[in-house]
Amino acid sequence: MSKRITKADAPIYQLKITLHEIRPPIWRRVLVPGGFTLYQLHRVIQAAFGWLDYHLHQFLIDGKYYSIPSPEDWEPVVDERDHTLAAMAPATKRRFQYEYDFGDSWKHDILVEKILLPEQAAKYPVCIAGKRARPPEDVGGTWGYARFLEAIADPEHEEHESYLVWVGRFDPEEFNLEETNRSLKKVK
């Protein structure tokens, strides 16, 4: 089990989280306490991207899978609730992966950009930057998302209307920092 770090002594991790295989990239830059467990980091990623946490997830770190173990797991899984971000990524430039929704397989590359001292009045976690809207849930992974973008951009496309009925208004270039931080305030 990883050493628990209290909030008082936890460094703050600046993470850049980027959705894998999408161009132009969709990413978020967040500040997260190093004392957060991987489970708490999962909740940060869900909030930062606006995912709805409908699906299973896992982290891949040094060839090991971290999630919440279940008797239905096909492969052994290490309990993410027992490991902190600081223990799993003790230095800058550390990279690891987070996958959400094993059907759509949304892989997120996580890079530790900086390890900082906490600011006295600051509340964490917080998103400090980001680009582009995340794909809709259940759109079919990166290939389905490309097809979706093509259809909503072309009023003559046979699926144009049905996609817009399904998702409502969707701007792939939109990112709302204030809305993202409202969601992050709920993560403890």
PDB file of C-alpha atoms in Angstrom:
ATOM      1  CA  MET A   1       0.000   0.000   0.000  1.00  0.00           C
ATOM      2  CA  SER A   2       1.233   3.496  -0.851  1.00  0.00           C
ATOM      3  CA  LYS A   3       2.015   5.971   1.912  1.00  0.00           C
ATOM      4  CA  ARG A   4      -0.936   8.275   2.603  1.00  0.00           C
ATOM      5  CA  ILE A   5      -0.124  11.941   2.300  1.00  0.00           C
ATOM      6  CA  THR A   6      -2.203  14.383   4.324  1.00  0.00           C
ATOM      7  CA  LYS A   7      -3.717  17.442   2.681  1.00  0.00           C
ATOM      8  CA  ALA A   8      -1.407  19.685   4.688  1.00  0.00           C
ATOM      9  CA  ASP A   9       1.774  18.153   3.253  1.00  0.00           C
ATOM     10  CA  ALA A  10       0.490  17.210  -0.198  1.00  0.00           C
ATOM     11  CA  PRO A  11       2.229  18.835  -3.128  1.00  0.00           C
ATOM     12  CA  ILE A  12       0.022  20.026  -5.970  1.00  0.00           C
ATOM     13  CA  TYR A  13       0.370  18.229  -9.283  1.00  0.00           C
ATOM     14  CA  GLN A  14      -0.113  20.084 -12.533  1.00  0.00           C
ATOM     15  CA  LEU A  15      -1.378  17.435 -14.943  1.00  0.00           C
ATOM     16  CA  LYS A  16      -2.055  17.729 -18.648  1.00  0.00           C
ATOM     17  CA  ILE A  17      -4.693  15.171 -19.606  1.00  0.00           C
ATOM     18  CA  THR A  18      -5.161  14.629 -23.333  1.00  0.00           C
ATOM     19  CA  LEU A  19      -7.604  12.376 -25.139  1.00  0.00           C
ATOM     20  CA  HIS A  20      -5.578   9.900 -27.189  1.00  0.00           C
ATOM     21  CA  GLU A  21      -5.788   9.780 -31.009  1.00  0.00           C
ATOM     22  CA  ILE A  22      -7.930  12.878 -31.594  1.00  0.00           C
ATOM     23  CA  ARG A  23      -6.724  15.789 -33.735  1.00  0.00           C
ATOM     24  CA  PRO A  24      -6.875  18.643 -33.042  1.00  0.00           C
ATOM     25  CA  PRO A  25      -6.319  17.541 -29.454  1.00  0.00           C
ATOM     26  CA  ILE A  26      -8.879  17.672 -26.649  1.00  0.00           C
ATOM     27  CA  TRP A  27      -7.137  18.336 -23.336  1.00  0.00           C
ATOM     28  CA  ARG A  28      -7.414  19.724 -19.814  1.00  0.00           C
ATOM     29  CA  ARG A  29      -4.742  21.104 -17.499  1.00  0.00           C
ATOM     30  CA  VAL A  30      -5.625  20.524 -13.852  1.00  0.00           C
ATOM     31  CA  LEU A  31      -4.072  21.116 -10.446  1.00  0.00           C
ATOM     32  CA  VAL A  32      -4.633  18.135  -8.147  1.00  0.00           C
ATOM     33  CA  PRO A  33      -3.384  17.389  -4.616  1.00  0.00           C
ATOM     34  CA  GLY A  34      -0.717  14.693  -4.625  1.00  0.00           C
ATOM     35  CA  GLY A  35      -2.533  13.092  -1.687  1.00  0.00           C
ATOM     36  CA  PHE A  36      -5.534  12.263  -3.897  1.00  0.00           C
ATOM     37  CA  THR A  37      -5.974   8.574  -4.557  1.00  0.00           C
ATOM     38  CA  LEU A  38      -6.231   7.280  -8.097  1.00  0.00           C
ATOM     39  CA  TYR A  39      -9.968   6.906  -7.461  1.00  0.00           C
ATOM     40  CA  GLN A  40     -10.170  10.623  -6.645  1.00  0.00           C
ATOM     41  CA  LEU A  41      -8.120  11.360  -9.767  1.00  0.00           C
ATOM     42  CA  HIS A  42     -10.696   9.330 -11.748  1.00  0.00           C
ATOM     43  CA  ARG A  43     -13.384  11.649 -10.369  1.00  0.00           C
ATOM     44  CA  VAL A  44     -11.277  14.696 -11.318  1.00  0.00           C
ATOM     45  CA  ILE A  45     -10.937  13.443 -14.904  1.00  0.00           C
ATOM     46  CA  GLN A  46     -14.664  12.735 -15.126  1.00  0.00           C
ATOM     47  CA  ALA A  47     -15.481  16.272 -13.932  1.00  0.00           C
ATOM     48  CA  ALA A  48     -12.789  18.019 -15.995  1.00  0.00           C
ATOM     49  CA  PHE A  49     -13.961  16.414 -19.226  1.00  0.00           C
ATOM     50  CA  GLY A  50     -17.649  16.400 -18.396  1.00  0.00           C
ATOM     51  CA  TRP A  51     -17.902  12.623 -18.712  1.00  0.00           C
ATOM     52  CA  LEU A  52     -20.963  11.202 -16.970  1.00  0.00           C
ATOM     53  CA  ASP A  53     -19.257   8.238 -15.224  1.00  0.00           C
ATOM     54  CA  TYR A  54     -21.639   5.725 -16.833  1.00  0.00           C
ATOM     55  CA  HIS A  55     -18.884   3.269 -17.700  1.00  0.00           C
ATOM     56  CA  LEU A  56     -15.972   1.356 -16.222  1.00  0.00           C
ATOM     57  CA  HIS A  57     -12.506   2.873 -16.078  1.00  0.00           C
ATOM     58  CA  GLN A  58      -8.915   1.941 -15.318  1.00  0.00           C
ATOM     59  CA  PHE A  59      -5.457   3.435 -15.018  1.00  0.00           C
ATOM     60  CA  LEU A  60      -2.469   1.794 -16.666  1.00  0.00           C
ATOM     61  CA  ILE A  61       0.744   2.545 -14.799  1.00  0.00           C
ATOM     62  CA  ASP A  62       3.980   0.619 -15.360  1.00  0.00           C
ATOM     63  CA  GLY A  63       2.126  -2.322 -16.910  1.00  0.00           C
ATOM     64  CA  LYS A  64      -0.345  -2.677 -14.019  1.00  0.00           C
ATOM     65  CA  TYR A  65      -4.054  -1.926 -14.108  1.00  0.00           C
ATOM     66  CA  TYR A  66      -5.578   0.129 -11.286  1.00  0.00           C
ATOM     67  CA  SER A  67      -9.309   0.358 -10.744  1.00  0.00           C
ATOM     68  CA  ILE A  68     -11.869  -0.875  -8.228  1.00  0.00           C
ATOM     69  CA  PRO A  69     -11.475  -4.674  -8.162  1.00  0.00           C
ATOM     70  CA  SER A  70     -14.483  -6.795  -9.034  1.00  0.00           C
ATOM     71  CA  PRO A  71     -15.010 -10.582  -9.104  1.00  0.00           C
ATOM     72  CA  GLU A  72     -15.867 -10.104 -12.791  1.00  0.00           C
ATOM     73  CA  ASP A  73     -12.404  -8.732 -13.720  1.00  0.00           C
ATOM     74  CA  TRP A  74     -10.712 -10.669 -16.519  1.00  0.00           C
ATOM     75  CA  GLU A  75      -7.247  -9.642 -15.388  1.00  0.00           C
ATOM     76  CA  PRO A  76      -5.935  -8.783 -11.912  1.00  0.00           C
ATOM     77  CA  VAL A  77      -6.611  -5.172 -10.935  1.00  0.00           C
ATOM     78  CA  VAL A  78      -4.854  -3.229  -8.185  1.00  0.00           C
ATOM     79  CA  ASP A  79      -7.235  -1.249  -5.972  1.00  0.00           C
ATOM     80  CA  GLU A  80      -6.951   2.400  -7.026  1.00  0.00           C
ATOM     81  CA  ARG A  81      -8.334   3.563  -3.682  1.00  0.00           C
ATOM     82  CA  ASP A  82      -5.107   2.445  -1.973  1.00  0.00           C
ATOM     83  CA  HIS A  83      -2.644   4.435  -4.113  1.00  0.00           C
ATOM     84  CA  THR A  84      -2.024   8.166  -4.206  1.00  0.00           C
ATOM     85  CA  LEU A  85      -1.049  10.287  -7.162  1.00  0.00           C
ATOM     86  CA  ALA A  86       2.175  11.293  -5.362  1.00  0.00           C
ATOM     87  CA  ALA A  87       3.167   7.654  -4.823  1.00  0.00           C
ATOM     88  CA  MET A  88       2.362   6.595  -8.389  1.00  0.00           C
ATOM     89  CA  ALA A  89       3.891   9.644 -10.101  1.00  0.00           C
ATOM     90  CA  PRO A  90       6.657  10.931  -7.826  1.00  0.00           C
ATOM     91  CA  ALA A  91       8.375  13.130 -10.446  1.00  0.00           C
ATOM     92  CA  THR A  92       7.677  15.526 -13.284  1.00  0.00           C
ATOM     93  CA  LYS A  93       7.527  14.203 -16.853  1.00  0.00           C
ATOM     94  CA  ARG A  94       5.902  11.018 -15.537  1.00  0.00           C
ATOM     95  CA  ARG A  95       3.308   9.659 -17.965  1.00  0.00           C
ATOM     96  CA  PHE A  96       0.531   7.156 -17.487  1.00  0.00           C
ATOM     97  CA  GLN A  97      -2.831   6.336 -18.986  1.00  0.00           C
ATOM     98  CA  TYR A  98      -6.482   6.462 -17.972  1.00  0.00           C
ATOM     99  CA  GLU A  99      -9.142   4.628 -19.952  1.00  0.00           C
ATOM    100  CA  TYR A 100     -12.846   5.333 -19.672  1.00  0.00           C
ATOM    101  CA  ASP A 101     -15.628   3.262 -21.273  1.00  0.00           C
ATOM    102  CA  PHE A 102     -14.088   0.018 -22.460  1.00  0.00           C
ATOM    103  CA  GLY A 103     -16.531  -0.105 -25.406  1.00  0.00           C
ATOM    104  CA  ASP A 104     -15.631   3.326 -26.801  1.00  0.00           C
ATOM    105  CA  SER A 105     -12.148   3.047 -25.257  1.00  0.00           C
ATOM    106  CA  TRP A 106     -11.494   6.697 -24.435  1.00  0.00           C
ATOM    107  CA  LYS A 107      -7.798   6.638 -23.580  1.00  0.00           C
ATOM    108  CA  HIS A 108      -6.388   9.685 -21.836  1.00  0.00           C
ATOM    109  CA  ASP A 109      -2.658  10.377 -21.695  1.00  0.00           C
ATOM    110  CA  ILE A 110      -1.689  11.948 -18.366  1.00  0.00           C
ATOM    111  CA  LEU A 111       1.529  13.937 -18.062  1.00  0.00           C
ATOM    112  CA  VAL A 112       2.882  15.331 -14.788  1.00  0.00           C
ATOM    113  CA  GLU A 113       4.006  18.772 -15.957  1.00  0.00           C
ATOM    114  CA  LYS A 114       4.898  20.306 -12.587  1.00  0.00           C
ATOM    115  CA  ILE A 115       4.868  19.530  -8.886  1.00  0.00           C
ATOM    116  CA  LEU A 116       4.080  22.680  -6.933  1.00  0.00           C
ATOM    117  CA  LEU A 117       3.638  23.898  -3.382  1.00  0.00           C
ATOM    118  CA  PRO A 118      -0.016  24.536  -2.531  1.00  0.00           C
ATOM    119  CA  GLU A 119      -1.151  28.158  -2.438  1.00  0.00           C
ATOM    120  CA  GLN A 120      -2.659  29.167   0.911  1.00  0.00           C
ATOM    121  CA  ALA A 121      -6.093  30.342  -0.247  1.00  0.00           C
ATOM    122  CA  ALA A 122      -6.427  28.065  -3.277  1.00  0.00           C
ATOM    123  CA  LYS A 123      -8.988  25.274  -3.481  1.00  0.00           C
ATOM    124  CA  TYR A 124      -8.047  22.073  -5.273  1.00  0.00           C
ATOM    125  CA  PRO A 125      -8.692  20.386  -7.624  1.00  0.00           C
ATOM    126  CA  VAL A 126      -8.995  23.139 -10.211  1.00  0.00           C
ATOM    127  CA  CYS A 127      -8.781  23.294 -13.991  1.00  0.00           C
ATOM    128  CA  ILE A 128      -6.529  26.082 -15.271  1.00  0.00           C
ATOM    129  CA  ALA A 129      -6.860  25.513 -19.038  1.00  0.00           C
ATOM    130  CA  GLY A 130      -8.347  23.272 -21.673  1.00  0.00           C
ATOM    131  CA  LYS A 131      -9.225  22.962 -25.326  1.00  0.00           C
ATOM    132  CA  ARG A 132     -12.259  21.647 -27.149  1.00  0.00           C
ATOM    133  CA  ALA A 133     -15.379  19.795 -26.048  1.00  0.00           C
ATOM    134  CA  ARG A 134     -15.149  16.143 -25.148  1.00  0.00           C
ATOM    135  CA  PRO A 135     -16.966  13.698 -27.442  1.00  0.00           C
ATOM    136  CA  PRO A 136     -20.527  12.701 -26.534  1.00  0.00           C
ATOM    137  CA  GLU A 137     -20.906   9.594 -24.381  1.00  0.00           C
ATOM    138  CA  ASP A 138     -21.454   6.398 -26.424  1.00  0.00           C
ATOM    139  CA  VAL A 139     -20.563   8.004 -29.769  1.00  0.00           C
ATOM    140  CA  GLY A 140     -18.435   5.002 -30.757  1.00  0.00           C
ATOM    141  CA  GLY A 141     -14.865   5.895 -29.824  1.00  0.00           C
ATOM    142  CA  THR A 142     -12.467   7.925 -31.965  1.00  0.00           C
ATOM    143  CA  TRP A 143     -13.838   6.556 -35.261  1.00  0.00           C
ATOM    144  CA  GLY A 144     -17.437   7.108 -34.222  1.00  0.00           C
ATOM    145  CA  TYR A 145     -16.579  10.624 -33.102  1.00  0.00           C
ATOM    146  CA  ALA A 146     -14.995  11.422 -36.484  1.00  0.00           C
ATOM    147  CA  ARG A 147     -18.151  10.139 -38.206  1.00  0.00           C
ATOM    148  CA  PHE A 148     -20.300  12.169 -35.784  1.00  0.00           C
ATOM    149  CA  LEU A 149     -18.350  15.395 -36.487  1.00  0.00           C
ATOM    150  CA  GLU A 150     -18.660  14.832 -40.230  1.00  0.00           C
ATOM    151  CA  ALA A 151     -22.426  14.312 -39.940  1.00  0.00           C
ATOM    152  CA  ILE A 152     -23.179  17.331 -37.747  1.00  0.00           C
ATOM    153  CA  ALA A 153     -21.073  19.605 -39.986  1.00  0.00           C
ATOM    154  CA  ASP A 154     -23.017  18.607 -43.130  1.00  0.00           C
ATOM    155  CA  PRO A 155     -26.765  19.383 -43.145  1.00  0.00           C
ATOM    156  CA  GLU A 156     -27.078  17.058 -46.171  1.00  0.00           C
ATOM    157  CA  HIS A 157     -25.555  14.081 -44.335  1.00  0.00           C
ATOM    158  CA  GLU A 158     -28.093  11.287 -43.798  1.00  0.00           C
ATOM    159  CA  GLU A 159     -27.393  11.170 -40.038  1.00  0.00           C
ATOM    160  CA  HIS A 160     -27.172  14.942 -39.497  1.00  0.00           C
ATOM    161  CA  GLU A 161     -30.652  15.389 -38.055  1.00  0.00           C
ATOM    162  CA  SER A 162     -30.632  12.232 -35.906  1.00  0.00           C
ATOM    163  CA  TYR A 163     -27.296  13.161 -34.304  1.00  0.00           C
ATOM    164  CA  LEU A 164     -28.533  16.661 -33.475  1.00  0.00           C
ATOM    165  CA  VAL A 165     -31.717  15.230 -31.942  1.00  0.00           C
ATOM    166  CA  TRP A 166     -29.541  12.846 -29.901  1.00  0.00           C
ATOM    167  CA  VAL A 167     -27.031  15.386 -28.521  1.00  0.00           C
ATOM    168  CA  GLY A 168     -28.762  18.727 -28.970  1.00  0.00           C
ATOM    169  CA  ARG A 169     -26.448  21.656 -29.570  1.00  0.00           C
ATOM    170  CA  PHE A 170     -22.811  20.583 -29.899  1.00  0.00           C
ATOM    171  CA  ASP A 171     -19.801  22.756 -30.667  1.00  0.00           C
ATOM    172  CA  PRO A 172     -16.616  20.655 -30.840  1.00  0.00           C
ATOM    173  CA  GLU A 173     -14.478  23.765 -30.286  1.00  0.00           C
ATOM    174  CA  GLU A 174     -16.258  24.842 -27.087  1.00  0.00           C
ATOM    175  CA  PHE A 175     -14.592  24.607 -23.699  1.00  0.00           C
ATOM    176  CA  ASN A 176     -16.073  26.332 -20.660  1.00  0.00           C
ATOM    177  CA  LEU A 177     -13.507  26.771 -17.882  1.00  0.00           C
ATOM    178  CA  GLU A 178     -16.014  28.153 -15.353  1.00  0.00           C
ATOM    179  CA  GLU A 179     -18.425  25.245 -15.874  1.00  0.00           C
ATOM    180  CA  THR A 180     -15.561  22.763 -15.574  1.00  0.00           C
ATOM    181  CA  ASN A 181     -14.462  24.292 -12.268  1.00  0.00           C
ATOM    182  CA  ARG A 182     -18.023  24.204 -10.922  1.00  0.00           C
ATOM    183  CA  SER A 183     -17.972  20.446 -11.564  1.00  0.00           C
ATOM    184  CA  LEU A 184     -14.544  20.063  -9.968  1.00  0.00           C
ATOM    185  CA  LYS A 185     -15.726  21.768  -6.756  1.00  0.00           C
ATOM    186  CA  LYS A 186     -17.823  18.636  -6.097  1.00  0.00           C
ATOM    187  CA  VAL A 187     -14.746  16.363  -6.117  1.00  0.00           C
ATOM    188  CA  LYS A 188     -13.360  15.602  -2.669  1.00  0.00           C
TER     189      LYS A 188
END
